[in-house]
Short mmCIF file of C-alpha atoms and ligand atoms in Angstrom, two decimals:
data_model
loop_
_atom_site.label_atom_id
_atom_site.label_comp_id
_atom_site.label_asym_id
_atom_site.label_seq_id
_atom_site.Cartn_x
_atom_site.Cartn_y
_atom_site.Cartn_z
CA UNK A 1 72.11 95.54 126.86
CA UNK A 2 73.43 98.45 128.84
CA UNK A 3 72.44 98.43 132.61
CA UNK A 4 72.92 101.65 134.59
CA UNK A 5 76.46 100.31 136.38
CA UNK A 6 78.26 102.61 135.93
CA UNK A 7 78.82 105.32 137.63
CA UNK A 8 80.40 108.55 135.87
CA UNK A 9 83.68 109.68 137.45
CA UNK A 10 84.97 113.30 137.49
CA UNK A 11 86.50 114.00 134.99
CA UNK A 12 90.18 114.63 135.39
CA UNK A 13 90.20 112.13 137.86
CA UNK A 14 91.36 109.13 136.24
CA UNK A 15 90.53 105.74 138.92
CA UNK A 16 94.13 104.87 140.40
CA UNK A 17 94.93 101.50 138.68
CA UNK A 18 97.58 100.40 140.73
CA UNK A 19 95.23 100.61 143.30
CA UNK A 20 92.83 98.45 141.77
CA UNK A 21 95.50 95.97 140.98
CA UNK A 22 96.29 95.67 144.88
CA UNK A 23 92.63 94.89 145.55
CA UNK A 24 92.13 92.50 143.03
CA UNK A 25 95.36 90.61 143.44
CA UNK A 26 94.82 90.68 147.75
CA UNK A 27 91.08 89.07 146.22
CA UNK A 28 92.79 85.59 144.48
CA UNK A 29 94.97 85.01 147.39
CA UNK A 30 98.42 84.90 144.78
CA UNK A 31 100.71 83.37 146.75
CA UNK A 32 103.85 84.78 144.84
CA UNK A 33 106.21 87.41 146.61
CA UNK A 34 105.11 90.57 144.86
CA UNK A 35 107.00 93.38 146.51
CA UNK A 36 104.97 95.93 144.01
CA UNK A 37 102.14 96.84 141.28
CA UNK A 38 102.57 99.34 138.79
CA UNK A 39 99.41 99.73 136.67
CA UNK A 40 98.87 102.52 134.58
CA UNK A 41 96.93 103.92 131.72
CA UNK A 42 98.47 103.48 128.26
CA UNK A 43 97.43 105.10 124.93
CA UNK A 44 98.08 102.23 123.03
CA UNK A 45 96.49 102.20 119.22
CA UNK A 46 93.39 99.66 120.17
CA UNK A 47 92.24 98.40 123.40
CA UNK A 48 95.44 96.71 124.20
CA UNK A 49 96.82 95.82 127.27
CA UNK A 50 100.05 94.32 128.27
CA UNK A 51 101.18 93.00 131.83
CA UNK A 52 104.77 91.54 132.94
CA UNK A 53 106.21 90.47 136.54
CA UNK A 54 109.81 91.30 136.89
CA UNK A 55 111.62 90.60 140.04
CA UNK A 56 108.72 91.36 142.12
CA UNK A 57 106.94 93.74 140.12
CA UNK A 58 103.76 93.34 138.60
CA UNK A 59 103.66 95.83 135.30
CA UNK A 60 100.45 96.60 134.02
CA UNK A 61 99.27 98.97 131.14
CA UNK A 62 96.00 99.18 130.42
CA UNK A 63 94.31 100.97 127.11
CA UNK A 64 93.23 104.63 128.40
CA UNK A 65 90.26 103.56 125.97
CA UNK A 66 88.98 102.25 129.37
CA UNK A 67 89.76 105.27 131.61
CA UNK A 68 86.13 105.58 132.45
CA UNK A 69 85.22 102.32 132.84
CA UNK A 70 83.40 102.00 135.76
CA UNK A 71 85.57 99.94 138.64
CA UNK A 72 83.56 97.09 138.33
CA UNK A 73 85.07 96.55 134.65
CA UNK A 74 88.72 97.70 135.68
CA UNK A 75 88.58 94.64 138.40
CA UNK A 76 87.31 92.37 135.67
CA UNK A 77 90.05 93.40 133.94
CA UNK A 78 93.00 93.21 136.70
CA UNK A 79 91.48 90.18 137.30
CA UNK A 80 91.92 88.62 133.34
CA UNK A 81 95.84 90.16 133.38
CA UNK A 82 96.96 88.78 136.59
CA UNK A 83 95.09 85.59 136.07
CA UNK A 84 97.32 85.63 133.15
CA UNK A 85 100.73 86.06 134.31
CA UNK A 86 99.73 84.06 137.36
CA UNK A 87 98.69 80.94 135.62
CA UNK A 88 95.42 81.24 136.84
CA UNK A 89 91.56 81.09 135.14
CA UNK A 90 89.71 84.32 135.87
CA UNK A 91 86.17 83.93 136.83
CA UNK A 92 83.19 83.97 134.27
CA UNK A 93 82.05 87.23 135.95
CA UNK A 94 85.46 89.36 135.35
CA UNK A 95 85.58 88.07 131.48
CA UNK A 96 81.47 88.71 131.10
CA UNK A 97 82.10 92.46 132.61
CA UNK A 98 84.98 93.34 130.41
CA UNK A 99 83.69 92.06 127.63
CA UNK A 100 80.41 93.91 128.27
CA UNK A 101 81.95 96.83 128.55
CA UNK A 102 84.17 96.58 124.94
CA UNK A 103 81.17 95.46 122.48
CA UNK A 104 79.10 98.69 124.01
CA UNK A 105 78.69 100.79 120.61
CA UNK A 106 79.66 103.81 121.94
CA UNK A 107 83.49 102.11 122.95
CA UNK A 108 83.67 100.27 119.55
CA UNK A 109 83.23 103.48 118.10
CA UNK A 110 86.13 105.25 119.98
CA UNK A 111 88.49 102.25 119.51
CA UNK A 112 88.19 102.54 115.74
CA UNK A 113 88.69 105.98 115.94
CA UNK A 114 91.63 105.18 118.21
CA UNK A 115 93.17 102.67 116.14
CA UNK A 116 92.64 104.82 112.47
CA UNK A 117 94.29 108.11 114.58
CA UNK A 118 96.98 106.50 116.36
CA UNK A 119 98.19 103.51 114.02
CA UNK A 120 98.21 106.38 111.25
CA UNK A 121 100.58 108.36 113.24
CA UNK A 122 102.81 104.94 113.06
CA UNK A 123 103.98 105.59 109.20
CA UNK A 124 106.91 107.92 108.14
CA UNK A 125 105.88 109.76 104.76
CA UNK A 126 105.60 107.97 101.41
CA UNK A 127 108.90 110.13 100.78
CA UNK A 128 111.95 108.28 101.95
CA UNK A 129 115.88 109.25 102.12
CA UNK A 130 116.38 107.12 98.77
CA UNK A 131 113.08 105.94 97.51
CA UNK A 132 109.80 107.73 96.62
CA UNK A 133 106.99 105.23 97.33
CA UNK A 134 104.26 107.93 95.72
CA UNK A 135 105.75 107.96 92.78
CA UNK A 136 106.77 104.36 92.79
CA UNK A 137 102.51 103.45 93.21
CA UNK A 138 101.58 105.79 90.28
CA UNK A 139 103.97 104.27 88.51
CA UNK A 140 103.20 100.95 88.68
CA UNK A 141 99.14 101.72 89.01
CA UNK A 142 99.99 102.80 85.16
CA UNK A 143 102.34 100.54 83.78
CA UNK A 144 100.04 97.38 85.38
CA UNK A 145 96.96 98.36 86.73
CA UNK A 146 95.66 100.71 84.17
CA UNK A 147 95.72 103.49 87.06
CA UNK A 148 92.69 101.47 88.64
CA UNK A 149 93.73 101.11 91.88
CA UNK A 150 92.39 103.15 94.01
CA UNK A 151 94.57 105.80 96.00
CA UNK A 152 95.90 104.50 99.18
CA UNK A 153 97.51 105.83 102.07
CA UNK A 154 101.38 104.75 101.42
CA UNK A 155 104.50 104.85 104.10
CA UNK A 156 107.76 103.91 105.29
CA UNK A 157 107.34 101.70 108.99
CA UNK A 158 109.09 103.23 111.66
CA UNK A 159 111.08 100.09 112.47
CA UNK A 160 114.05 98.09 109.91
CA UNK A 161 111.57 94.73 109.58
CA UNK A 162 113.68 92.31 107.42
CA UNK A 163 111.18 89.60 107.90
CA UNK A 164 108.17 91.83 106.39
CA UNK A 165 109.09 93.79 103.90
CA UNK A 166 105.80 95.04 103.20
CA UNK A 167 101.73 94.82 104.02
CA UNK A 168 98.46 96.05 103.17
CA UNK A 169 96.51 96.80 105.80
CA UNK A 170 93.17 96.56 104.35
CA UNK A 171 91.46 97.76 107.30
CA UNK A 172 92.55 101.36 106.94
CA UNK A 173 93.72 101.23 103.27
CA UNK A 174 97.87 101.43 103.68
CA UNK A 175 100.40 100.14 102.24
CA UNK A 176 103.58 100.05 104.97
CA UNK A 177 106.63 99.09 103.62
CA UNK A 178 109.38 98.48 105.54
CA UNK A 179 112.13 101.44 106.11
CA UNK A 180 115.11 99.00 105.43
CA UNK A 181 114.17 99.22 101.98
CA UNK A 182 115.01 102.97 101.50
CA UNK A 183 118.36 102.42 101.49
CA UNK A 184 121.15 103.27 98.58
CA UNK A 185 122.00 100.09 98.33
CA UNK A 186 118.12 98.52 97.81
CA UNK A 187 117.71 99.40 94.03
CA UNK A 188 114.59 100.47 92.88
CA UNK A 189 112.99 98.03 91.09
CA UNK A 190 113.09 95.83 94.36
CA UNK A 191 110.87 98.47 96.20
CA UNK A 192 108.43 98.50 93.13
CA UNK A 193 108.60 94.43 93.32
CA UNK A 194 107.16 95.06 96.90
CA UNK A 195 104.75 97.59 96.52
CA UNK A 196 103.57 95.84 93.35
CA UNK A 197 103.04 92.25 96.15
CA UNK A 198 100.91 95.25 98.26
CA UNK A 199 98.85 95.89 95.35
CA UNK A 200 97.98 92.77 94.65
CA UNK A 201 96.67 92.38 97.65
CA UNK A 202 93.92 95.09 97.03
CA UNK A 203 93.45 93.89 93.46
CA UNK A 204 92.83 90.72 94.59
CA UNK A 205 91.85 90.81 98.15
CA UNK A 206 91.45 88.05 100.75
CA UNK A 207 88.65 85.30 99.81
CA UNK A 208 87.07 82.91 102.41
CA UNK A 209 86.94 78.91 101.17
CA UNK A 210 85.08 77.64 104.11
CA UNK A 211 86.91 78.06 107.74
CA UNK A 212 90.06 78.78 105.73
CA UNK A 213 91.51 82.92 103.94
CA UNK A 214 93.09 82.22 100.86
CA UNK A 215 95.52 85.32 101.09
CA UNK A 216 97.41 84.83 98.14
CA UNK A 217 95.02 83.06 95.76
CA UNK A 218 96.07 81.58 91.93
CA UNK A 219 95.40 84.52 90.29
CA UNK A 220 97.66 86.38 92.35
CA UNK A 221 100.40 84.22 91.97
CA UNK A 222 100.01 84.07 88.57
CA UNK A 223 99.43 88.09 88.19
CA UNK A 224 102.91 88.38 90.42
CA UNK A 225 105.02 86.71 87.89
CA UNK A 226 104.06 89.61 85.13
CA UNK A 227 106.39 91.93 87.19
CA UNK A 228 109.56 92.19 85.05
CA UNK A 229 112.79 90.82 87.11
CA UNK A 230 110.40 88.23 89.13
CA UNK A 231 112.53 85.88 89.79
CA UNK A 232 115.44 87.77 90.26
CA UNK A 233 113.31 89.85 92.74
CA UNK A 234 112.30 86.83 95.01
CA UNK A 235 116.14 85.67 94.86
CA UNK A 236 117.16 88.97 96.15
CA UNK A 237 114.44 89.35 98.90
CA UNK A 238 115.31 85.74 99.90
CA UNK A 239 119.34 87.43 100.34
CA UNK A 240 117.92 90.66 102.10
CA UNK A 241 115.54 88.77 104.98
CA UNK A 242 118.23 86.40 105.81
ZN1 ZN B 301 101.30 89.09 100.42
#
């Protein structure tokens, strides 16, 4: 249920965080010697939020999803983060009025659009310096798929991951694979190995047995080993992520 709490701020006049921070951290009587608070507004992809303490310094960023969030929720909040770092509980009334606040339609519907807009922006195109992962999907969508797999978003991940080399990400359709693979020295049929493991995963996708997500069912095993060079794929991943 919505109740009338919150007030609308100006616009352009975002609440000052830090501020906020102060109050709420003066409220639980931390008895740690904090020379400062730093709390700001972050546009992280979701409704993150992230807080260190570093030699005296309490770091806060907050998701500017909740830059007009009424006070009220911004304590609850400051109050969840510090509780955190400070090895503290926060009361049932911060975590009931943040949480409030986040299942409101209207926010779910402007984190999703958050998250689809700015994790999007997190891919480099399906074009790489060596490889061609476009070309690479069609490929394979013919030679194994019968070209029934549906057309998905495909990139290159900004960062060298050795420990994933690739993931579906069924939530907004992508396949990321990861950049240390578009290299000269990564030959091809390696990249198709791992973008062939991606497709897999939206052939077969993730099935619930009970409490427990079968990710990588029997049928997908078994439909991995048709790639050609299987086992000589898995060896060489095995090399490249250690
Ligand atoms: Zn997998």
């Amino acid at each position: 249920m919505d109740r009338p709490e919150q007030l609308a701020l100006p616009l352009g006049i975002p609440p000052d965080l830090s501020a906020v921070f102060r109050r709420v951290f003066l409220r639980l009587r931390i008895k740690s010697p904090i020379t400062s608070i730093d709390a700001r507004f972050h546009p992280f992809a979701g409704l993150r939020s992230t807080v260190t303490v570093r030699h005296g310094t309490v770091k806060a960023r907050v998701s500017d999803l909740l830059a007009e969030a009424s006070p009220l929720v911004l304590e609850g909040l400051a109050e969840i983060l510090l509780a955190r770092v400070f090895h503290r509980r926060p009361s049932r009334e911060a975590r009931e009025c943040y949480l409030a606040y986040t299942f409101r339609p209207t926010i779910r519907v402007q984190i999703d659009a958050a998250r689809r807009e700015r994790g999007s922006k997190r891919l480099l195109p399906a074009r790489g310096r060596h490889h061609n992962l476009e070309e690479i999907f069609y490929g394979l969508n013919q030679r194994f798929f019968q070209g029934q797999i549906p057309p998905s978003r495909l990139g290159w991940s900004h960062n060298h991951s050795r420990r994933i080399l690739g993931h579906y990400d069924s939530g907004h359709g992508t396949i990321i694979i990861s950049r240390k693979l578009d290299s000269p020295t990564v030959p091809r049929y390696l990249v198709e190995y791992v973008v062939y493991h991606e497709m897999l995963h939206i052939r077969f996708p993730v099935e619930r047995r009970g409490h427990r997500r079968v990710v990588h069912s029997r049928e997908f095993r078994e439909a991995e080993k048709k790639f050609p060079k299987y086992e000589s794929a898995c060896r060489h991943i095995k090399h490249l992520c250690a």
